[in-house]
PDB file of C-alpha atoms in Angstrom:
ATOM      1  CA  UNK P   1      10.707   7.647   4.965  1.00 30.00           C
ATOM      2  CA  UNK P   2      10.806   5.186   7.559  1.00 33.00           C
ATOM      3  CA  UNK P   3      10.924   1.520   6.371  1.00 35.00           C
ATOM      4  CA  UNK P   4       9.973  -1.394   8.529  1.00 38.00           C
ATOM      5  CA  UNK P   5       9.666  -5.147   8.220  1.00 39.00           C
ATOM      6  CA  UNK P   6       5.967  -6.608   8.664  1.00 43.00           C
ATOM      7  CA  UNK P   7       5.723  -8.532  11.881  1.00 43.00           C
ATOM      8  CA  UNK P   8       5.025 -11.829   9.813  1.00 47.00           C
ATOM      9  CA  UNK P   9       6.023 -13.537   6.336  1.00 48.00           C
ATOM     10  CA  UNK P  10       2.020 -13.941   6.090  1.00 49.00           C
ATOM     11  CA  UNK P  11       1.514 -10.317   6.388  1.00 50.00           C
ATOM     12  CA  UNK P  12       3.761  -9.485   3.674  1.00 51.00           C
ATOM     13  CA  UNK P  13       2.265 -12.411   1.320  1.00 51.00           C
ATOM     14  CA  UNK P  14       1.643 -10.627  -2.190  1.00 49.00           C
ATOM     15  CA  UNK P  15      -1.271 -13.006  -2.623  1.00 48.00           C
ATOM     16  CA  UNK P  16      -2.461 -11.449   0.441  1.00 54.00           C
ATOM     17  CA  UNK P  17      -2.602  -7.733   1.209  1.00 56.00           C
ATOM     18  CA  UNK P  18      -2.335  -5.464  -1.203  1.00 52.00           C
ATOM     19  CA  UNK P  19      -0.176  -2.390  -0.504  1.00 53.00           C
ATOM     20  CA  UNK P  20      -1.048   0.905  -1.772  1.00 56.00           C
ATOM     21  CA  UNK P  21       0.319   4.314  -1.112  1.00 49.00           C
ATOM     22  CA  UNK P  22       1.667   7.643  -2.733  1.00 45.00           C
ATOM     23  CA  UNK P  23       3.686   7.329  -6.070  1.00 47.00           C
ATOM     24  CA  UNK P  24       6.296   9.160  -7.556  1.00 54.00           C
ATOM     25  CA  UNK P  25       4.740  12.635  -8.432  1.00 50.00           C
ATOM     26  CA  UNK P  26       6.422  12.328 -11.920  1.00 60.00           C
ATOM     27  CA  UNK P  27       4.085   9.194 -11.974  1.00 61.00           C
ATOM     28  CA  UNK P  28       0.826  11.179 -11.088  1.00 68.00           C
ATOM     29  CA  UNK P  29       0.778   9.478  -7.676  1.00 78.00           C
ATOM     30  CA  UNK P  30      -1.428  10.702  -4.912  1.00 86.00           C
ATOM     31  CA  UNK P  31      -0.073  12.284  -1.738  1.00 91.00           C
ATOM     32  CA  UNK P  32      -1.426  10.051   1.231  1.00 91.00           C
ATOM     33  CA  UNK P  33       0.363  11.997   4.119  1.00 93.00           C
ATOM     34  CA  UNK P  34       3.046   9.530   4.844  1.00 90.00           C
ATOM     35  CA  UNK P  35       5.624   7.291   2.764  1.00 84.00           C
ATOM     36  CA  UNK P  36       5.386   3.767   1.831  1.00 76.00           C
ATOM     37  CA  UNK P  37       5.946   1.504   4.937  1.00 82.00           C
ATOM     38  CA  UNK P  38       5.569   4.298   7.352  1.00 88.00           C
ATOM     39  CA  UNK P  39       4.738   2.797  10.653  1.00 88.00           C
ATOM     40  CA  UNK P  40       3.992   6.111  12.349  1.00 92.00           C
ATOM     41  CA  UNK P  41       0.353   6.654  13.863  1.00 94.00           C
ATOM     42  CA  UNK P  42      -0.069   9.195  10.870  1.00 94.00           C
ATOM     43  CA  UNK P  43      -0.307   5.861   8.858  1.00 94.00           C
ATOM     44  CA  UNK P  44      -3.404   4.741  10.421  1.00 96.00           C
ATOM     45  CA  UNK P  45      -6.594   5.018   8.326  1.00 94.00           C
ATOM     46  CA  UNK P  46      -8.161   7.069  10.748  1.00 93.00           C
ATOM     47  CA  UNK P  47      -5.434   9.745  11.816  1.00 95.00           C
ATOM     48  CA  UNK P  48      -5.163  13.585  12.598  1.00 95.00           C
ATOM     49  CA  UNK P  49      -3.079  16.273  11.169  1.00 95.00           C
ATOM     50  CA  UNK P  50      -3.569  15.563   7.563  1.00 96.00           C
ATOM     51  CA  UNK P  51      -4.000  18.311   4.804  1.00 96.00           C
ATOM     52  CA  UNK P  52      -7.349  18.277   3.168  1.00 97.00           C
ATOM     53  CA  UNK P  53      -5.845  16.927  -0.196  1.00 96.00           C
ATOM     54  CA  UNK P  54      -4.182  13.949   2.038  1.00 96.00           C
ATOM     55  CA  UNK P  55      -7.489  13.561   3.728  1.00 96.00           C
ATOM     56  CA  UNK P  56      -9.452  13.440   0.161  1.00 96.00           C
ATOM     57  CA  UNK P  57      -6.955  10.943  -1.434  1.00 96.00           C
ATOM     58  CA  UNK P  58      -6.933   8.525   1.597  1.00 96.00           C
ATOM     59  CA  UNK P  59     -10.934   8.507   1.522  1.00 96.00           C
ATOM     60  CA  UNK P  60     -10.945   8.227  -2.114  1.00 96.00           C
ATOM     61  CA  UNK P  61      -8.536   5.144  -2.008  1.00 95.00           C
ATOM     62  CA  UNK P  62     -10.591   3.514   1.093  1.00 96.00           C
ATOM     63  CA  UNK P  63     -13.894   4.021  -0.947  1.00 97.00           C
ATOM     64  CA  UNK P  64     -12.704   2.715  -4.436  1.00 96.00           C
ATOM     65  CA  UNK P  65     -10.619  -0.618  -2.364  1.00 96.00           C
ATOM     66  CA  UNK P  66     -13.783  -1.510  -0.418  1.00 96.00           C
ATOM     67  CA  UNK P  67     -16.129  -0.992  -3.110  1.00 96.00           C
ATOM     68  CA  UNK P  68     -14.274  -3.735  -4.916  1.00 96.00           C
ATOM     69  CA  UNK P  69     -13.768  -6.592  -2.115  1.00 95.00           C
ATOM     70  CA  UNK P  70     -10.861  -5.137  -0.339  1.00 95.00           C
ATOM     71  CA  UNK P  71     -10.838  -4.953   3.388  1.00 95.00           C
ATOM     72  CA  UNK P  72      -8.233  -2.190   5.091  1.00 96.00           C
ATOM     73  CA  UNK P  73      -5.891  -3.054   7.853  1.00 95.00           C
ATOM     74  CA  UNK P  74      -6.678   0.276  10.036  1.00 96.00           C
ATOM     75  CA  UNK P  75      -3.224   0.948  11.206  1.00 94.00           C
ATOM     76  CA  UNK P  76      -1.710   1.298   7.694  1.00 93.00           C
ATOM     77  CA  UNK P  77      -3.907   3.147   5.024  1.00 92.00           C
ATOM     78  CA  UNK P  78      -1.929   1.596   2.305  1.00 87.00           C
ATOM     79  CA  UNK P  79      -2.487  -1.740   3.288  1.00 90.00           C
ATOM     80  CA  UNK P  80      -5.450  -3.944   1.966  1.00 91.00           C
ATOM     81  CA  UNK P  81      -6.604  -7.305   1.960  1.00 90.00           C
ATOM     82  CA  UNK P  82      -8.937  -9.118  -0.791  1.00 91.00           C
ATOM     83  CA  UNK P  83     -11.876 -10.696   0.895  1.00 90.00           C
ATOM     84  CA  UNK P  84     -12.384 -13.548   0.730  1.00 90.00           C
ATOM     85  CA  UNK P  85      -8.769 -14.407   0.071  1.00 88.00           C
ATOM     86  CA  UNK P  86      -8.429 -16.738  -3.166  1.00 88.00           C
ATOM     87  CA  UNK P  87      -5.118 -17.950  -1.974  1.00 90.00           C
ATOM     88  CA  UNK P  88      -4.604 -17.918   1.679  1.00 88.00           C
ATOM     89  CA  UNK P  89      -1.967 -20.588   2.018  1.00 92.00           C
ATOM     90  CA  UNK P  90      -0.291 -19.644  -1.087  1.00 91.00           C
ATOM     91  CA  UNK P  91       2.850 -17.973  -1.589  1.00 87.00           C
ATOM     92  CA  UNK P  92       4.006 -16.222  -4.377  1.00 84.00           C
ATOM     93  CA  UNK P  93       7.615 -14.948  -5.479  1.00 87.00           C
ATOM     94  CA  UNK P  94       7.794 -12.854  -8.730  1.00 83.00           C
ATOM     95  CA  UNK P  95      10.104 -10.204  -9.774  1.00 85.00           C
ATOM     96  CA  UNK P  96       8.973  -6.602  -9.776  1.00 80.00           C
ATOM     97  CA  UNK P  97       9.878  -4.639 -12.960  1.00 82.00           C
ATOM     98  CA  UNK P  98      10.318  -0.847 -12.603  1.00 80.00           C
ATOM     99  CA  UNK P  99       7.702   1.254 -14.506  1.00 76.00           C
ATOM    100  CA  UNK P 100       8.735   2.323 -17.797  1.00 78.00           C
ATOM    101  CA  UNK P 101      11.035   5.830 -17.607  1.00 72.00           C
ATOM    102  CA  UNK P 102      11.582   5.489 -13.805  1.00 68.00           C
ATOM    103  CA  UNK P 103      15.275   5.349 -14.995  1.00 64.00           C
ATOM    104  CA  UNK P 104      15.944   2.031 -13.605  1.00 59.00           C
ATOM    105  CA  UNK P 105      16.619  -0.805 -15.721  1.00 59.00           C
ATOM    106  CA  UNK P 106      16.677  -3.557 -13.199  1.00 60.00           C
ATOM    107  CA  UNK P 107      13.985  -5.437 -11.906  1.00 57.00           C
ATOM    108  CA  UNK P 108      13.663  -5.809  -8.060  1.00 55.00           C
ATOM    109  CA  UNK P 109      13.430  -9.352  -6.399  1.00 54.00           C
ATOM    110  CA  UNK P 110      12.260 -10.040  -3.049  1.00 53.00           C
TER     111      UNK P 110
END
Protein backbone atom coordinates (compact mmCIF):
# COMPACT_ATOMS: atom_id res chain seq x y z
CA UNK A 1 0.00 0.00 0.00
CA UNK A 2 1.48 3.39 -0.92
CA UNK A 3 2.27 5.54 2.09
CA UNK A 4 2.83 9.27 1.79
CA UNK A 5 3.34 12.30 3.95
CA UNK A 6 0.70 15.02 4.05
CA UNK A 7 1.70 18.29 2.39
CA UNK A 8 1.59 20.28 5.63
CA UNK A 9 1.42 19.68 9.40
CA UNK A 10 -1.99 21.35 9.54
CA UNK A 11 -3.44 18.68 7.27
CA UNK A 12 -2.12 15.93 9.57
CA UNK A 13 -3.21 17.60 12.81
CA UNK A 14 -5.18 15.00 14.80
CA UNK A 15 -7.46 17.78 16.09
CA UNK A 16 -8.40 18.72 12.54
CA UNK A 17 -8.99 15.96 9.98
CA UNK A 18 -10.21 12.53 10.90
CA UNK A 19 -8.77 9.82 8.72
CA UNK A 20 -11.05 6.88 8.00
CA UNK A 21 -10.32 3.84 5.87
CA UNK A 22 -10.52 0.10 5.68
CA UNK A 23 -9.33 -1.87 8.66
CA UNK A 24 -7.88 -5.29 9.24
CA UNK A 25 -10.39 -7.90 7.96
CA UNK A 26 -10.04 -9.67 11.33
CA UNK A 27 -11.15 -6.36 12.87
CA UNK A 28 -14.38 -6.24 10.79
CA UNK A 29 -13.10 -3.36 8.64
CA UNK A 30 -14.79 -2.27 5.42
CA UNK A 31 -13.09 -2.45 2.01
CA UNK A 32 -12.91 1.06 0.54
CA UNK A 33 -10.98 0.08 -2.60
CA UNK A 34 -7.62 1.52 -1.51
CA UNK A 35 -5.32 1.28 1.46
CA UNK A 36 -4.85 3.99 4.06
CA UNK A 37 -2.84 7.00 2.84
CA UNK A 38 -3.10 5.94 -0.82
CA UNK A 39 -2.68 9.05 -2.96
CA UNK A 40 -3.66 7.42 -6.25
CA UNK A 41 -6.69 8.96 -8.06
CA UNK A 42 -8.62 5.86 -6.92
CA UNK A 43 -8.47 7.36 -3.39
CA UNK A 44 -10.60 10.31 -4.58
CA UNK A 45 -14.09 10.41 -3.12
CA UNK A 46 -15.54 10.34 -6.65
CA UNK A 47 -13.66 7.79 -8.74
CA UNK A 48 -14.10 4.88 -11.14
CA UNK A 49 -13.01 1.25 -11.06
CA UNK A 50 -14.56 0.32 -7.72
CA UNK A 51 -16.42 -2.90 -7.04
CA UNK A 52 -20.07 -2.51 -6.04
CA UNK A 53 -19.12 -3.37 -2.43
CA UNK A 54 -16.33 -0.75 -2.35
CA UNK A 55 -18.66 1.91 -3.80
CA UNK A 56 -21.36 1.00 -1.26
CA UNK A 57 -18.89 1.22 1.64
CA UNK A 58 -17.68 4.63 0.47
CA UNK A 59 -21.23 5.97 0.18
CA UNK A 60 -21.98 4.62 3.65
CA UNK A 61 -18.91 6.31 5.15
CA UNK A 62 -19.61 9.61 3.36
CA UNK A 63 -23.26 9.58 4.45
CA UNK A 64 -22.54 8.79 8.11
CA UNK A 65 -19.69 11.29 8.42
CA UNK A 66 -21.65 14.06 6.65
CA UNK A 67 -24.71 13.55 8.85
CA UNK A 68 -22.52 14.05 11.93
CA UNK A 69 -20.90 17.31 10.85
CA UNK A 70 -17.75 16.11 9.07
CA UNK A 71 -16.71 17.47 5.66
CA UNK A 72 -14.88 15.19 3.23
CA UNK A 73 -11.65 16.17 1.46
CA UNK A 74 -12.52 15.20 -2.16
CA UNK A 75 -9.08 13.78 -3.01
CA UNK A 76 -9.09 11.31 -0.08
CA UNK A 77 -12.18 9.23 0.76
CA UNK A 78 -10.73 8.57 4.22
CA UNK A 79 -10.06 12.25 5.11
CA UNK A 80 -12.72 14.21 7.04
CA UNK A 81 -12.73 17.47 9.01
CA UNK A 82 -15.30 18.36 11.66
CA UNK A 83 -17.09 21.63 10.89
CA UNK A 84 -16.70 24.02 12.55
CA UNK A 85 -13.28 22.97 13.78
CA UNK A 86 -13.36 23.17 17.60
CA UNK A 87 -9.58 23.72 17.96
CA UNK A 88 -8.28 25.08 14.62
CA UNK A 89 -4.97 26.34 16.04
CA UNK A 90 -4.23 23.47 18.43
CA UNK A 91 -2.00 20.45 17.81
CA UNK A 92 -2.38 17.31 19.89
CA UNK A 93 0.33 14.70 20.42
CA UNK A 94 -0.62 11.43 22.08
CA UNK A 95 0.25 7.74 21.94
CA UNK A 96 -1.91 5.54 19.73
CA UNK A 97 -2.46 2.21 21.46
CA UNK A 98 -2.94 -1.03 19.50
CA UNK A 99 -6.37 -2.59 19.28
CA UNK A 100 -6.70 -5.44 21.83
CA UNK A 101 -5.88 -8.73 20.17
CA UNK A 102 -3.93 -7.12 17.32
CA UNK A 103 -0.77 -8.95 18.38
CA UNK A 104 1.19 -5.78 19.06
CA UNK A 105 1.81 -4.73 22.62
CA UNK A 106 3.73 -1.56 21.79
CA UNK A 107 2.01 1.82 21.38
CA UNK A 108 2.70 3.84 18.25
CA UNK A 109 3.89 7.34 19.03
CA UNK A 110 3.96 10.05 16.36
